Amino acid sequence: MSYTRPVADAITQGFGEGKQLSWQLGTGHLGTDFGCNIGTDVRTVAPGTILWSNWGTALADRSWEARWYLVPQNAGIVVVIDHGTHISIYGHLNDSYFEPGDWVDAGTVIGRSGSTGLSTGPHLHLEMIPKPVNYQDGMYGRRDPIAVIAANALQQQVQQPAAPAVSSTLVGIDISNHQRGISVGATGAQFAIVKASEGVGWADPQLAANVASVRSAGIPLGFYHFSRFFAQSGNTPEAEADSFLQIIAPHLSDGDLVVLDLESDNQSPDVAKVFLDRVSAATGRKCLLYINLSTTQAGGWDAVKSTYPLWLAWYPTSSPVAWSPVASLPNLPGWTVAMWQHAQSGRLAGWDGDLDVNVFYGDSAAWAELAGGRGFYPVAPASTSVPAAPVVRSDLLIVEAGDTFSGIAAAWGFDLGAFKAANPGLNYDRIFPGDLLKVPAGTAAPRQVIGAPAQCIVDPGDTLSGIAAQFGVDLDGLIALNGIANPDRIFPGQVLNLPGGGAAAPVPAAVSQCIVDPGDTLSGIAVQYGVPLDQILRANPGINPDLIHPGQVINLG
């Protein structure tokens, strides 16, 4: 086992020198003092298990042996670690980051130096006790820490934090409505995770804007759901998974990750697995699980951690940080750590305030593998060519959010066998918004025809001027109708309303529902489909007419 110094600062008082401040023990200095300023990172001398991490005064009711012969009022904030062959003690700390029972690797930052307790000034006090412990031996079982380090490692340099063995990493942020107006690209993030939903039926009001900001930056994107399992009637993991899927459907693209954020209410591993399984099956990619360090160490997670990657939340410091973690990743047996949220106090360019900062253990190829093997779409360079005139196709339809293959067949009266025959080689259990499906020969035209003038879906390489030319619409009208702030920033998969599209298409008799698109209102849907607003309200008991979200299914009557 390698041992290393806890700080790089010079020694100000050696082992055994003079009369220790805790003079009632009647011996010399029981440890080694390092003259470091308050706030210096203190690292473990070797891997081990935390035995104590608190004020020494909290040890006052213990026996001398049970408090490692520490004088409670003298120690200040103290951390004690069992390394198997030795016990190390770090005294007079300003703060500590771990709890008893936590495992730490060599070189892990366990706290910051200070001057707490009975102290002559800012410094770190280090003691070492060999095992098996014999408090009747010499200096209450103590040995010279520097001699122990030299004997066990011959290493006098502070060990830097170790990251998992991967070829490269990405750094990124996670955002929600609390970061309204953020320019993700300005922060320098290499990926971003956006909050999509919470509980059942709640969509983050900044979802579309945050997605647009990430797409504009041309970096990988992920969506997270903040769970409220069983917080109220109906909040089952199945219901929350379905709500999450509906809300992200208009935005989800190839290469996007999906995440369950489990930090409140019911944190049962079995309940979480229901959600993870359902979302993974529906999206064709493994859903990540976001939990904190203490939750990872609870029991019952074997079936989850053997299948689903972990996004760890653990903050070794509350001080302002940039991209790099200040400590090494904790040892988490059995878990596959995909990401680590290592601070809530990130200070980055382009944002005046704290941000959550994260590291992803892998490159863009590793990200794409987690997202089902699909790549992500960077922003394509502007095209100078004018697209060809649109070709109206009545033999194709576009899959919309919430569609299923069998559901489309039933809605349009297609023979399911003929529909499958028209689309050979397709995985009929996995279709995605924006997919093109062939209509069986001899059937009625579908509700959405390629080239229809009401809306279009942005493809990679599209520009607003090109879309305006393609569909023969006014560019300024296109920008105004869609409320686009930056005409040079559109992204693949974005749905654009086209001006001058004429009257809305009539609803086929077989269709009794619609799916909310970004920007829709209930009154607008009533006008679009030619049905009374009161009829829609009666057909959707309990609906809030002022709060609908993209992907929500609305009964038309």
XYZ file of C-alpha atoms in Angstrom:
557
model
C 0.000 0.000 0.000
C 1.422 3.392 -1.040
C 1.582 6.160 1.567
C 1.971 9.838 0.697
C 2.096 13.220 2.411
C -1.281 14.896 3.031
C -0.076 18.383 2.002
C 2.990 19.776 0.268
C 3.716 22.433 2.915
C 6.825 22.467 5.128
C 6.934 20.796 8.536
C 6.755 23.319 11.390
C 6.927 20.890 14.337
C 8.121 17.306 14.182
C 7.065 14.154 15.998
C 8.178 14.015 19.671
C 9.387 17.592 19.802
C 8.820 19.766 22.893
C 5.810 19.491 25.148
C 2.514 18.786 23.408
C -0.286 21.279 23.976
C -2.367 18.440 25.399
C 0.141 18.429 28.264
C -2.013 16.279 30.498
C -0.860 13.250 28.465
C 2.649 13.982 29.729
C 4.538 13.370 26.505
C 6.084 15.122 23.534
C 4.415 16.093 20.270
C 2.299 13.125 19.176
C 2.296 13.978 15.491
C 3.714 16.146 12.743
C 2.557 19.693 12.000
C 2.531 21.159 8.482
C 2.461 24.956 8.175
C -0.366 25.331 5.650
C -2.800 28.215 5.342
C -6.459 27.882 6.243
C -8.343 26.318 3.344
C -5.520 24.126 1.998
C -6.760 20.812 0.581
C -5.879 17.914 2.893
C -5.471 14.530 1.184
C -5.499 11.005 2.555
C -2.091 9.426 3.085
C -3.415 6.057 1.826
C -6.710 4.385 0.868
C -8.989 3.472 3.751
C -12.298 3.757 5.593
C -13.403 6.880 7.468
C -13.801 6.137 11.200
C -14.520 9.681 12.416
C -15.267 13.013 10.706
C -16.492 15.614 13.193
C -15.503 17.879 16.054
C -13.290 16.229 18.632
C -15.558 17.490 21.401
C -18.193 15.027 20.165
C -15.859 12.260 21.401
C -15.956 13.456 25.015
C -18.293 10.685 26.239
C -16.087 7.917 24.808
C -13.344 6.031 26.581
C -9.714 6.983 25.839
C -9.298 3.907 23.633
C -12.525 4.609 21.739
C -11.352 8.136 20.941
C -7.800 7.092 19.917
C -6.347 8.915 22.972
C -7.357 12.249 21.479
C -7.988 15.160 23.861
C -11.484 16.216 22.690
C -11.256 19.945 23.339
C -7.859 20.183 21.625
C -8.435 18.368 18.335
C -10.894 20.737 16.662
C -12.469 19.196 13.571
C -10.735 15.850 13.146
C -10.809 13.012 10.597
C -9.697 9.469 11.506
C -9.071 6.859 8.794
C -8.379 3.121 9.064
C -5.874 2.007 6.380
C -5.645 -1.618 7.481
C -2.020 -1.438 8.597
C -2.249 1.992 10.247
C -4.731 4.576 11.488
C -4.182 8.178 10.387
C -5.540 11.223 12.255
C -5.899 14.735 10.777
C -6.513 17.503 13.319
C -7.478 21.214 13.487
C -9.326 21.055 10.139
C -11.545 23.839 8.894
C -14.071 21.376 7.436
C -14.412 17.735 6.380
C -16.179 16.146 3.412
C -16.892 12.535 4.352
C -18.914 10.476 6.812
C -17.905 7.445 8.910
C -18.034 4.326 6.758
C -17.055 6.115 3.530
C -14.206 4.627 1.538
C -11.521 7.008 0.237
C -8.666 6.414 -2.177
C -5.105 7.608 -1.618
C -4.829 11.305 -2.384
C -8.538 12.018 -1.909
C -9.280 15.494 -0.536
C -10.994 14.800 2.795
C -11.274 18.413 3.967
C -9.427 21.683 4.316
C -6.846 22.733 6.842
C -7.741 25.223 9.550
C -7.039 26.294 13.102
C -9.933 24.742 15.046
C -9.650 23.444 18.598
C -6.671 24.354 20.783
C -4.299 25.586 18.092
C -1.301 27.918 17.866
C -2.360 29.029 14.390
C -3.268 27.647 10.952
C -1.704 24.245 10.334
C -2.416 20.550 9.778
C -1.679 18.108 12.579
C -1.089 14.500 11.377
C -0.780 11.411 13.597
C -0.137 7.767 12.658
C -0.947 4.701 14.798
C 0.197 1.235 13.623
C -2.202 -1.706 13.905
C -2.833 -3.717 15.994
C -3.169 -0.673 18.238
C -1.248 -0.635 21.526
C -1.903 2.627 23.371
C 0.529 1.529 26.141
C 3.401 1.509 23.671
C 5.621 4.622 23.734
C 3.766 7.732 22.524
C 0.300 6.224 23.090
C 0.922 3.899 20.167
C 1.911 6.759 17.834
C 4.738 6.613 15.314
C 6.487 9.385 13.415
C 4.161 10.043 10.433
C 7.010 11.024 8.126
C 8.910 7.821 8.969
C 5.771 5.728 8.329
C 5.199 7.425 4.972
C 8.835 6.932 3.972
C 8.873 3.289 5.035
C 5.663 2.406 3.229
C 6.027 4.382 0.030
C 9.290 6.306 -0.258
C 7.015 8.911 -1.830
C 7.160 12.525 -0.698
C 4.962 14.160 -3.326
C 1.274 14.881 -2.891
C -0.688 12.405 -4.997
C -3.078 14.000 -7.492
C -6.673 12.815 -7.801
C -7.095 9.762 -9.989
C -9.865 9.498 -12.595
C -11.201 6.275 -14.077
C -8.984 4.741 -16.747
C -10.503 6.271 -19.855
C -8.887 7.791 -22.898
C -10.558 11.161 -22.431
C -13.319 12.975 -20.617
C -15.899 15.654 -21.344
C -16.919 18.460 -18.990
C -20.434 19.841 -18.855
C -23.314 21.399 -16.956
C -26.897 20.556 -16.058
C -29.555 23.267 -16.273
C -33.245 23.916 -15.667
C -35.629 26.856 -15.424
C -33.342 28.275 -12.739
C -30.837 29.118 -15.482
C -33.305 31.048 -17.630
C -31.552 32.852 -20.469
C -28.249 30.962 -20.237
C -26.075 30.696 -23.349
C -24.706 27.186 -22.985
C -22.091 27.710 -25.663
C -20.604 30.689 -23.801
C -19.790 28.558 -20.741
C -17.386 26.304 -22.608
C -19.395 23.194 -21.718
C -18.745 20.109 -23.828
C -22.157 18.630 -22.991
C -25.310 19.679 -21.164
C -28.124 17.851 -19.371
C -31.437 19.736 -19.237
C -34.350 19.223 -16.889
C -37.380 18.038 -18.820
C -40.010 17.019 -16.299
C -40.984 16.395 -12.693
C -43.547 14.008 -11.261
C -46.497 13.485 -13.601
C -47.572 16.114 -16.132
C -45.083 18.869 -15.234
C -42.720 20.095 -17.944
C -39.883 22.500 -17.218
C -41.002 25.852 -18.670
C -37.498 26.473 -20.036
C -37.187 23.072 -21.699
C -37.525 24.240 -25.306
C -35.280 27.270 -24.784
C -32.608 25.231 -23.002
C -32.686 22.544 -25.684
C -32.294 25.205 -28.358
C -29.304 26.680 -26.501
C -27.595 23.279 -26.301
C -28.343 22.428 -29.937
C -26.970 25.799 -30.986
C -23.729 25.063 -29.146
C -23.377 21.838 -31.156
C -22.639 19.660 -28.131
C -24.168 16.405 -26.785
C -27.457 16.749 -24.928
C -29.282 14.811 -22.250
C -32.706 15.052 -20.588
C -33.459 14.340 -16.926
C -36.663 13.625 -15.027
C -36.923 14.696 -11.370
C -38.844 11.895 -9.686
C -41.728 12.356 -7.256
C -42.591 8.689 -6.855
C -45.753 8.236 -4.779
C -45.624 11.858 -3.589
C -49.289 11.936 -4.532
C -51.880 9.589 -5.962
C -50.989 8.531 -9.490
C -47.244 9.133 -9.229
C -46.299 5.559 -10.024
C -42.967 4.895 -11.729
C -44.884 3.815 -14.835
C -46.891 7.064 -14.911
C -43.822 9.214 -14.346
C -41.899 7.353 -17.061
C -44.739 7.840 -19.551
C -45.039 11.523 -18.653
C -41.281 11.999 -19.147
C -41.402 10.232 -22.520
C -44.299 12.365 -23.726
C -42.594 15.593 -22.705
C -39.230 14.840 -24.321
C -40.694 13.254 -27.477
C -40.737 16.480 -29.549
C -37.110 17.161 -28.604
C -35.400 13.755 -28.382
C -32.879 13.113 -31.150
C -30.240 10.541 -31.963
C -27.359 10.799 -29.509
C -29.369 12.267 -26.623
C -29.113 10.688 -23.154
C -32.017 10.147 -20.747
C -31.674 10.281 -16.959
C -33.703 9.505 -13.841
C -32.934 12.041 -11.092
C -33.682 10.237 -7.827
C -33.195 12.565 -4.872
C -36.557 12.992 -3.174
C -39.587 11.021 -2.027
C -39.431 7.247 -2.635
C -35.857 6.118 -3.369
C -36.592 2.391 -3.552
C -34.256 0.536 -5.932
C -37.184 -1.589 -7.155
C -39.275 1.474 -7.955
C -36.357 3.143 -9.729
C -35.756 0.040 -11.833
C -39.355 0.089 -13.113
C -38.798 3.623 -14.416
C -35.345 2.829 -15.829
C -36.568 -0.288 -17.619
C -39.578 1.476 -19.118
C -37.694 4.520 -20.399
C -34.819 2.430 -21.740
C -37.176 0.152 -23.654
C -39.078 3.101 -25.117
C -36.029 5.098 -26.229
C -33.643 2.340 -27.247
C -30.891 3.618 -24.965
C -29.829 2.931 -21.375
C -31.302 5.393 -18.918
C -28.752 6.819 -16.459
C -29.462 7.002 -12.733
C -28.581 10.167 -10.788
C -28.175 9.598 -7.029
C -25.888 10.862 -4.268
C -22.964 9.062 -2.663
C -24.801 7.848 0.435
C -27.603 6.360 -1.681
C -25.081 4.365 -3.740
C -23.869 2.765 -0.519
C -27.334 1.632 0.569
C -28.444 -1.940 -0.020
C -30.677 -3.363 -2.714
C -29.099 -1.780 -5.794
C -27.479 -4.892 -7.300
C -30.035 -5.340 -10.112
C -29.772 -1.649 -11.027
C -26.039 -1.125 -10.842
C -25.341 -4.208 -12.926
C -27.430 -2.740 -15.766
C -27.639 1.036 -15.608
C -24.831 3.634 -15.622
C -24.481 5.986 -12.669
C -24.431 9.770 -12.624
C -22.952 10.400 -9.179
C -23.781 13.503 -7.135
C -21.060 14.151 -4.566
C -19.462 17.498 -3.740
C -16.060 17.397 -2.021
C -16.030 21.199 -1.801
C -18.486 24.078 -1.544
C -15.900 26.620 -2.690
C -16.149 28.136 -6.182
C -14.623 25.803 -8.776
C -14.181 25.607 -12.538
C -14.215 22.372 -14.521
C -11.739 20.124 -12.707
C -12.767 18.079 -9.632
C -10.813 18.904 -6.472
C -10.780 15.270 -5.324
C -10.625 11.800 -6.785
C -13.716 9.815 -7.617
C -14.816 7.688 -4.619
C -14.545 3.933 -4.869
C -18.009 2.574 -5.775
C -17.869 -1.226 -6.049
C -20.243 -2.644 -8.656
C -21.286 0.712 -10.140
C -20.338 1.918 -13.609
C -19.808 5.646 -13.194
C -20.640 7.470 -16.417
C -20.733 10.980 -14.949
C -19.845 12.770 -11.743
C -21.527 16.001 -10.619
C -18.645 17.158 -8.454
C -19.761 20.678 -7.516
C -22.810 22.915 -7.262
C -20.573 25.967 -7.068
C -19.172 26.102 -10.585
C -18.203 29.561 -11.781
C -18.041 29.599 -15.564
C -17.888 32.150 -18.356
C -21.160 33.597 -19.554
C -23.141 33.067 -16.344
C -23.264 35.235 -13.237
C -23.876 32.679 -10.514
C -23.315 29.087 -9.461
C -23.714 26.197 -11.893
C -23.637 22.436 -11.420
C -20.439 21.146 -13.027
C -19.878 17.582 -14.189
C -17.334 15.301 -15.777
C -18.323 12.560 -18.250
C -15.920 9.635 -18.306
C -15.473 9.121 -22.023
C -15.417 10.949 -25.344
C -18.209 11.699 -27.826
C -18.042 8.105 -29.102
C -18.614 6.779 -25.566
C -21.512 9.209 -25.201
C -23.038 7.961 -28.468
C -22.687 4.365 -27.272
C -24.703 5.168 -24.149
C -27.296 6.786 -26.397
C -27.923 3.534 -28.233
C -24.996 3.792 -30.619
C -26.308 6.892 -32.341
C -24.190 9.995 -32.879
C -25.228 13.506 -31.905
C -26.006 16.309 -34.319
C -23.647 19.291 -34.221
C -24.885 22.513 -35.772
C -24.338 22.232 -39.500
C -22.580 25.064 -41.361
C -24.816 27.411 -43.261
C -25.635 26.220 -46.748
C -25.297 28.585 -49.712
C -27.302 26.426 -52.088
C -31.031 26.844 -52.620
C -32.940 23.581 -52.010
C -35.024 22.143 -54.788
C -38.718 22.888 -54.909
C -40.773 20.728 -52.541
C -42.314 17.533 -53.767
C -45.661 16.722 -52.180
C -45.775 13.035 -51.296
C -49.049 11.299 -50.477
C -47.399 7.898 -50.018
C -45.392 8.860 -46.904
C -46.239 10.048 -43.416
C -44.159 11.424 -40.561
C -44.215 9.723 -37.154
C -45.349 12.145 -34.462
C -44.665 12.155 -30.723
C -46.570 9.352 -29.009
C -47.231 7.361 -32.186
C -46.921 3.593 -32.306
C -46.863 1.499 -35.469
C -50.041 -0.365 -34.599
C -51.691 2.848 -33.395
C -51.064 4.554 -36.739
C -52.540 1.568 -38.563
C -55.641 1.629 -36.349
C -56.100 5.401 -36.644
C -56.012 5.297 -40.437
C -57.716 1.988 -40.979
C -54.610 0.402 -42.495
C -54.398 -3.372 -42.591
C -51.551 -4.032 -40.157
C -50.061 -6.747 -42.364
C -50.166 -4.476 -45.439
C -48.646 -1.619 -43.418
C -45.769 -3.862 -42.325
C -45.307 -5.101 -45.889
C -44.977 -1.480 -47.064
C -42.207 -0.925 -44.489
C -40.048 -4.088 -44.608
C -37.097 -4.476 -42.260
C -38.424 -1.957 -39.746
C -38.410 -2.636 -36.003
C -42.138 -2.104 -35.470
C -41.672 -1.732 -31.698
C -39.195 1.129 -32.103
C -40.268 4.091 -34.195
C -39.282 7.658 -33.441
C -40.735 11.148 -34.055
C -39.662 12.288 -37.523
C -39.374 8.761 -38.988
C -40.905 8.359 -42.470
C -43.326 5.485 -43.026
C -44.749 4.282 -46.340
C -48.525 4.156 -46.655
C -50.002 0.896 -48.004
C -51.123 1.175 -51.633
C -54.747 2.130 -52.190
C -55.339 3.803 -48.797
C -56.419 7.333 -47.936
C -53.876 10.126 -47.658
C -52.397 10.456 -44.140
C -52.982 13.380 -41.803
C -49.496 14.819 -42.357
C -48.064 14.810 -45.868
C -44.445 15.538 -46.665
C -44.356 19.051 -48.089
C -47.655 20.135 -46.528
C -47.609 23.888 -45.865
C -48.560 24.019 -42.170
C -45.255 22.899 -40.584
C -41.848 21.490 -41.410
C -39.151 19.654 -39.450
C -35.585 20.990 -39.624
C -33.109 18.558 -41.165
C -29.311 18.616 -40.670
C -27.884 21.361 -42.889
C -31.109 23.375 -43.144
C -31.104 27.162 -42.856
C -34.070 29.491 -42.351
C -33.479 31.207 -45.699
C -33.290 27.834 -47.403
C -36.526 26.667 -45.760
C -38.256 29.912 -46.783
C -37.138 29.377 -50.385
C -38.021 25.684 -50.331
C -41.598 26.274 -49.216
C -42.078 29.636 -50.952
C -42.777 31.605 -47.774
C -41.609 35.037 -46.571
C -38.413 34.785 -44.496
C -39.372 37.617 -42.122
C -42.793 36.060 -41.635
C -41.198 32.685 -40.884
C -38.929 34.257 -38.241
C -41.758 36.245 -36.636
C -44.232 33.352 -36.597
C -41.785 31.125 -34.709
C -40.431 33.800 -32.358
C -36.850 33.063 -33.426
C -34.371 35.390 -31.705
C -31.321 34.302 -33.719
C -32.121 33.400 -37.353
C -28.689 31.778 -37.686
C -29.421 29.213 -34.966
C -31.834 26.393 -35.764
C -31.299 22.718 -34.998
C -32.218 19.331 -36.499
C -35.583 18.068 -35.304
C -36.937 21.549 -34.569
C -40.568 22.012 -35.692
C -41.243 25.267 -37.561
C -44.658 26.746 -38.342
C -44.910 27.991 -41.935
C -46.707 31.293 -42.632
C -49.503 31.450 -45.180
C -50.365 27.804 -44.792
C -54.078 28.389 -45.325
C -56.863 26.702 -43.427
C -56.030 23.855 -41.096
C -56.437 20.382 -42.468
C -59.687 18.728 -41.371
C -59.490 16.026 -38.771
C -60.055 12.539 -40.242
C -63.068 10.826 -38.772
C -60.914 8.125 -37.215
C -58.778 10.651 -35.277
C -60.070 11.698 -31.853
C -56.841 12.966 -30.290
C -53.958 15.328 -30.972
C -50.499 15.757 -29.499
C -49.423 19.152 -28.188
C -46.540 20.780 -30.103
C -44.221 23.447 -28.651
C -46.088 26.775 -28.543
C -49.577 25.262 -28.686
C -52.430 26.577 -26.544
C -55.723 24.848 -25.828
C -57.720 27.585 -27.530
C -55.413 27.416 -30.539
C -55.917 23.664 -30.793
C -59.692 24.182 -30.697
C -59.456 26.624 -33.628
C -57.012 24.406 -35.531
C -59.225 21.331 -35.366
C -62.552 23.173 -35.614
C -63.984 21.933 -32.324
C -65.442 24.019 -29.457
C -63.084 24.734 -26.575
C -65.743 23.587 -24.089
C -65.880 20.227 -25.857
C -62.125 19.764 -25.382
C -62.368 20.719 -21.712
C -65.173 18.189 -21.135
C -63.191 15.489 -22.943
C -60.149 16.061 -20.709
C -61.406 16.166 -17.094
C -59.100 17.989 -14.711
C -56.991 19.599 -17.432
C -55.541 23.031 -16.684
C -56.417 25.118 -19.773
C -53.500 27.449 -19.025
C -50.893 24.686 -18.574
C -50.334 22.141 -21.338
C -46.964 20.788 -22.391
C -45.338 19.459 -25.569
C -46.068 15.775 -26.078
C -49.291 15.843 -24.033
C -52.167 13.894 -25.593
C -55.420 15.891 -25.861
C -58.815 14.285 -26.468
C -60.719 16.266 -29.076
C -64.187 15.127 -28.049
